[in-house]
Coordinates of C-alpha atoms in Angstrom, one line a residue:
X982 CA -14.0 4.7 1.0
X983 CA -16.1 7.7 -0.2
X984 CA -19.4 6.1 -1.3
X985 CA -18.9 3.0 0.8
X986 CA -18.1 4.1 4.3
X987 CA -18.9 7.8 4.1
X988 CA -20.1 10.7 2.0
X989 CA -18.0 13.8 2.6
X990 CA -18.0 14.3 6.4
X991 CA -20.9 11.9 7.2
X992 CA -20.6 8.2 7.9
X993 CA -23.0 6.1 5.8
X994 CA -25.7 4.1 7.6
X995 CA -24.4 0.7 8.9
X996 CA -20.8 1.5 8.0
X997 CA -19.4 1.9 11.5
X998 CA -21.0 -1.4 12.6
X999 CA -19.8 -3.2 9.5
X1000 CA -16.2 -2.1 10.0
X1001 CA -16.4 -3.1 13.7
X1002 CA -17.4 -6.7 12.5
X1003 CA -14.3 -6.7 10.2
X1004 CA -11.8 -5.7 12.9
X1005 CA -10.6 -9.3 13.5
X1006 CA -10.2 -10.0 9.8
X1007 CA -7.2 -8.9 7.6
X1008 CA -8.3 -5.8 5.7
X1009 CA -6.9 -2.8 4.0
X1010 CA -8.5 0.5 2.8
X1011 CA -7.5 1.5 -0.8
X1012 CA -8.6 4.7 -2.4
X1013 CA -8.0 6.4 -5.8
X1014 CA -8.0 9.7 -4.0
X1015 CA -4.4 11.1 -3.8
X1016 CA -5.3 14.3 -2.0
X1017 CA -5.2 13.0 1.6
X1018 CA -2.3 11.2 3.4
X1019 CA -3.0 8.0 5.3
X1020 CA -2.7 9.9 8.6
X1021 CA -5.4 12.4 7.5
X1022 CA -7.7 9.5 6.4
X1023 CA -7.1 7.7 9.7
X1024 CA -8.1 10.8 11.7
X1025 CA -11.1 11.4 9.5
X1026 CA -12.3 7.8 10.1
X1027 CA -11.9 8.3 13.8
X1028 CA -13.8 11.6 13.7
X1029 CA -16.7 9.9 11.9
X1030 CA -17.0 7.2 14.6
X1031 CA -14.8 4.4 13.1
X1032 CA -11.9 2.8 14.9
X1033 CA -8.7 4.6 13.9
X1034 CA -6.8 2.2 11.6
X1035 CA -3.1 1.6 11.5
X1036 CA -1.5 3.7 8.8
X1037 CA -0.2 0.5 7.0
X1038 CA -3.8 -0.4 6.4
X1039 CA -4.4 2.7 4.2
X1040 CA -3.2 2.8 0.7
X1041 CA -3.9 5.9 -1.4
X1042 CA -3.1 6.3 -5.1
X1043 CA -0.6 9.1 -4.0
X1044 CA 1.3 6.7 -1.7
X1045 CA 1.2 4.0 -4.3
X1046 CA 2.5 6.4 -6.9
X1047 CA 5.5 7.4 -4.7
X1048 CA 6.2 3.7 -3.9
X1049 CA 6.2 2.8 -7.6
X1050 CA 8.4 5.7 -8.6
X1051 CA 10.9 4.7 -5.9
X1052 CA 10.9 1.1 -7.1
X1053 CA 11.7 2.4 -10.6
X1054 CA 14.4 4.9 -9.6
X1055 CA 15.4 5.4 -5.9
X1056 CA 15.9 9.1 -5.3
X1057 CA 13.7 10.0 -8.3
X1058 CA 13.2 13.6 -9.5
X1059 CA 9.7 14.7 -10.2
X1060 CA 7.4 17.5 -11.2
X1061 CA 3.9 17.1 -9.9
X1062 CA 0.5 18.8 -10.5
X1063 CA -2.1 18.2 -7.7
X1064 CA -3.0 18.8 -4.1
X1065 CA -0.7 19.1 -1.2
X1066 CA -1.2 15.5 -0.1
X1067 CA 0.3 14.2 -3.4
X1068 CA 3.3 16.6 -3.1
X1069 CA 3.9 15.4 0.5
X1070 CA 3.7 11.7 -0.5
X1071 CA 6.2 12.3 -3.3
X1072 CA 8.6 14.4 -1.1
X1073 CA 9.1 11.5 1.3
X1074 CA 10.8 9.5 -1.4
X1075 CA 11.8 11.8 -4.2
X1076 CA 13.2 15.2 -5.0
X1077 CA 11.1 17.9 -6.7
X1078 CA 12.8 19.3 -9.8
X1079 CA 11.0 21.3 -12.5
X1080 CA 14.1 21.4 -14.7
X1081 CA 15.3 17.8 -15.0
X1082 CA 12.5 15.7 -13.6
X1083 CA 12.5 11.9 -14.4
X1084 CA 8.7 11.8 -13.9
X1085 CA 5.7 14.2 -14.5
X1086 CA 3.1 13.2 -12.0
X1087 CA -0.6 14.2 -12.3
X1088 CA -3.0 13.9 -9.5
X1089 CA -6.3 15.4 -8.3
X1090 CA -6.9 18.8 -6.6
X1091 CA -5.9 22.4 -7.4
X1092 CA -2.7 23.2 -9.1
X1093 CA -3.2 23.0 -12.8
X1094 CA -2.7 26.2 -14.8
X1095 CA -1.0 27.5 -18.0
X1096 CA 2.4 27.6 -16.4
X1097 CA 2.3 24.1 -14.9
X1098 CA 1.0 22.7 -18.2
X1099 CA 3.8 24.3 -20.0
X1100 CA 6.4 22.9 -17.6
X1101 CA 4.9 19.4 -17.8
X1102 CA 4.7 19.4 -21.6
X1103 CA 8.3 20.6 -22.0
X1104 CA 9.7 18.0 -19.5
X1105 CA 8.0 15.2 -21.4
X1106 CA 8.8 16.4 -25.0
X1107 CA 12.3 17.8 -24.4
X1108 CA 13.6 15.9 -21.4
X1109 CA 11.9 12.5 -22.0
X1110 CA 10.2 12.6 -18.6
X1111 CA 7.7 9.8 -18.0
X1112 CA 4.1 10.8 -17.6
X1113 CA 2.5 9.2 -14.5
X1114 CA -1.2 9.4 -13.5
X1115 CA -2.3 8.7 -9.9
X1116 CA -5.8 7.7 -10.9
X1117 CA -7.9 7.6 -14.1
X1118 CA -11.2 8.8 -12.7
X1119 CA -12.6 11.5 -15.0
X1120 CA -14.8 12.9 -12.2
X1121 CA -15.0 12.4 -8.4
X1122 CA -17.4 13.4 -5.7
X1123 CA -16.6 16.3 -3.5
X1124 CA -18.0 19.1 -1.4
X1125 CA -18.5 22.7 -2.6
X1126 CA -19.8 25.2 0.0
X1127 CA -20.9 22.3 2.2
X1128 CA -22.9 20.8 -0.6
X1129 CA -22.2 17.8 -2.8
X1130 CA -20.6 18.6 -6.1
X1131 CA -18.7 16.8 -8.9
X1132 CA -15.0 17.6 -9.3
X1133 CA -12.6 16.9 -12.1
X1134 CA -10.6 13.7 -11.5
X1135 CA -7.1 12.7 -12.5
X1136 CA -8.3 11.5 -15.9
X1137 CA -9.6 14.9 -16.8
X1138 CA -6.6 16.8 -15.5
X1139 CA -4.1 14.7 -17.4
X1140 CA -6.0 15.1 -20.7
X1141 CA -4.5 18.4 -21.9
X1142 CA -1.0 17.0 -21.3
X1143 CA -1.8 13.8 -23.2
X1144 CA -3.2 15.8 -26.1
X1145 CA -0.2 18.1 -26.2
X1146 CA 2.5 15.4 -26.0
X1147 CA 0.8 12.4 -27.6
X1148 CA 2.0 10.4 -24.6
X1149 CA -0.2 7.9 -22.7
X1150 CA 0.4 8.0 -18.9
X1151 CA 1.5 5.2 -16.7
X1152 CA -1.7 4.8 -14.5
X1153 CA -1.3 3.7 -10.9
X1154 CA -4.8 3.6 -9.4
X1155 CA -7.9 1.5 -10.0
X1156 CA -8.9 -0.2 -12.3
X1157 CA -5.2 -0.8 -13.2
X1158 CA -3.7 -3.8 -11.4
X1159 CA -0.8 -2.2 -9.7
X1160 CA -2.5 -0.8 -6.6
X1161 CA -4.4 -4.0 -6.1
X1162 CA -1.2 -5.9 -6.2
X1163 CA 0.3 -3.6 -3.6
X1164 CA -2.7 -4.1 -1.4
X1165 CA -2.4 -7.9 -1.7
X1166 CA 1.3 -7.7 -0.8
X1167 CA 0.4 -5.7 2.4
X1168 CA -2.2 -8.2 3.3
X1169 CA 0.1 -11.2 2.5
X1170 CA -2.8 -13.0 1.0
X1171 CA -3.5 -14.5 -2.4
X1172 CA -6.1 -12.8 -4.6
X1173 CA -8.6 -15.7 -4.4
X1174 CA -8.8 -15.3 -0.6
X1175 CA -9.8 -11.6 -0.7
X1176 CA -13.0 -9.6 -1.4
X1177 CA -13.0 -6.1 -2.8
X1178 CA -15.9 -4.0 -1.5
X1179 CA -16.5 -0.9 -3.7
X1180 CA -19.1 1.4 -5.1
X1181 CA -17.9 1.8 -8.7
X1182 CA -18.1 -1.0 -11.2
X1183 CA -15.6 0.7 -13.6
X1184 CA -12.8 0.9 -11.1
X1185 CA -13.3 -1.1 -7.9
X1186 CA -15.1 -4.2 -9.5
X1187 CA -13.4 -4.3 -12.9
X1188 CA -9.9 -3.9 -11.5
X1189 CA -10.3 -6.5 -8.7
X1190 CA -11.8 -9.0 -11.1
X1191 CA -8.9 -8.7 -13.5
X1192 CA -6.7 -10.2 -10.7
X1193 CA -9.1 -12.9 -9.6
X1194 CA -10.3 -11.1 -6.5
X1195 CA -13.9 -11.7 -5.5
X1196 CA -16.0 -8.5 -5.5
X1197 CA -19.0 -6.9 -3.8
X1198 CA -20.7 -3.9 -5.2
X1199 CA -22.4 -1.6 -2.7
X1200 CA -24.8 0.9 -4.3
X1201 CA -24.4 3.7 -1.8
X1202 CA -22.1 5.8 -3.9
X1203 CA -22.3 7.3 -7.4
X1204 CA -23.6 4.0 -8.9
X1205 CA -27.2 3.9 -7.8
X1206 CA -29.6 1.0 -7.2
X1207 CA -31.6 1.6 -10.4
X1208 CA -28.6 1.7 -12.7
X1209 CA -27.7 -1.2 -15.0
X1210 CA -24.3 -2.7 -14.7
X1211 CA -21.9 -2.0 -17.6
X1212 CA -21.4 -4.7 -20.1
X1213 CA -18.9 -7.4 -19.1
X1214 CA -18.9 -6.4 -15.4
X1215 CA -20.6 -8.8 -13.0
X1216 CA -19.8 -8.5 -9.2
X1217 CA -20.0 -11.7 -7.1
X1218 CA -22.2 -9.8 -4.7
X1219 CA -24.5 -6.8 -5.6
X1220 CA -26.2 -5.2 -2.6
X1221 CA -27.9 -1.9 -1.9
X1222 CA -25.9 -1.1 1.3
X1223 CA -23.6 -2.5 3.9
X1224 CA -26.3 -3.9 6.1
X1225 CA -27.3 -6.1 3.1
X1226 CA -23.6 -7.0 2.6
X1227 CA -23.3 -7.9 6.3
X1228 CA -26.2 -10.4 5.9
X1229 CA -24.7 -11.8 2.6
X1230 CA -21.4 -12.4 4.3
X1231 CA -22.9 -13.9 7.5
X1232 CA -21.1 -11.4 9.7
X1233 CA -22.6 -11.7 13.1
X1234 CA -22.5 -8.9 15.7

């Protein structure tokens, strides 16, 4: 959503109108950001002028991670590093346990330090805990002192644990297929009937295409109009903004 519908606390041009035109069509919001809960995102969208969506229409990498862990082991025990939103998502389905955790979960946000790294490393090496990463983004957009800044993403925060343990994490978020499959299940639609609208070729477009979902790249986020597409990635639709996408999709007001 950040980079497609809004930047920080500002709705992007044409985004509110675009979403209003989609209200009658099945849709779901998916985000690699594990920091906010669906209810927080719904309130944010409403504050920015969007219609407040049902919580079932919002899938975050934090919620997807908790759902996957529960599917692997109901009542799972975990040790997590990340923001409060990730901890709250995990607490709804699992039990926090820094001594005998089944899973070590790494997400975005504050929380990583020498002590937490030590705990995570020992759980993996000595207790055979499984390393799980909410999302692989190395950097993400954020706000620092009311100004845009670049923050470390999950892929950067998990790196010291990977190096120390030699273990590759189970990755939940885009471009891995798991969260896309969860979104399709919620929509109750096959991949070929869906369109993924995103602003990042390496996560949104690449991940959706791997499952046969049509894609639309909107260049209002980190990936700008003047940039060349990475090799091997070719969205079905490539537009500068949501107004152009509205025209491309023949969405009439």
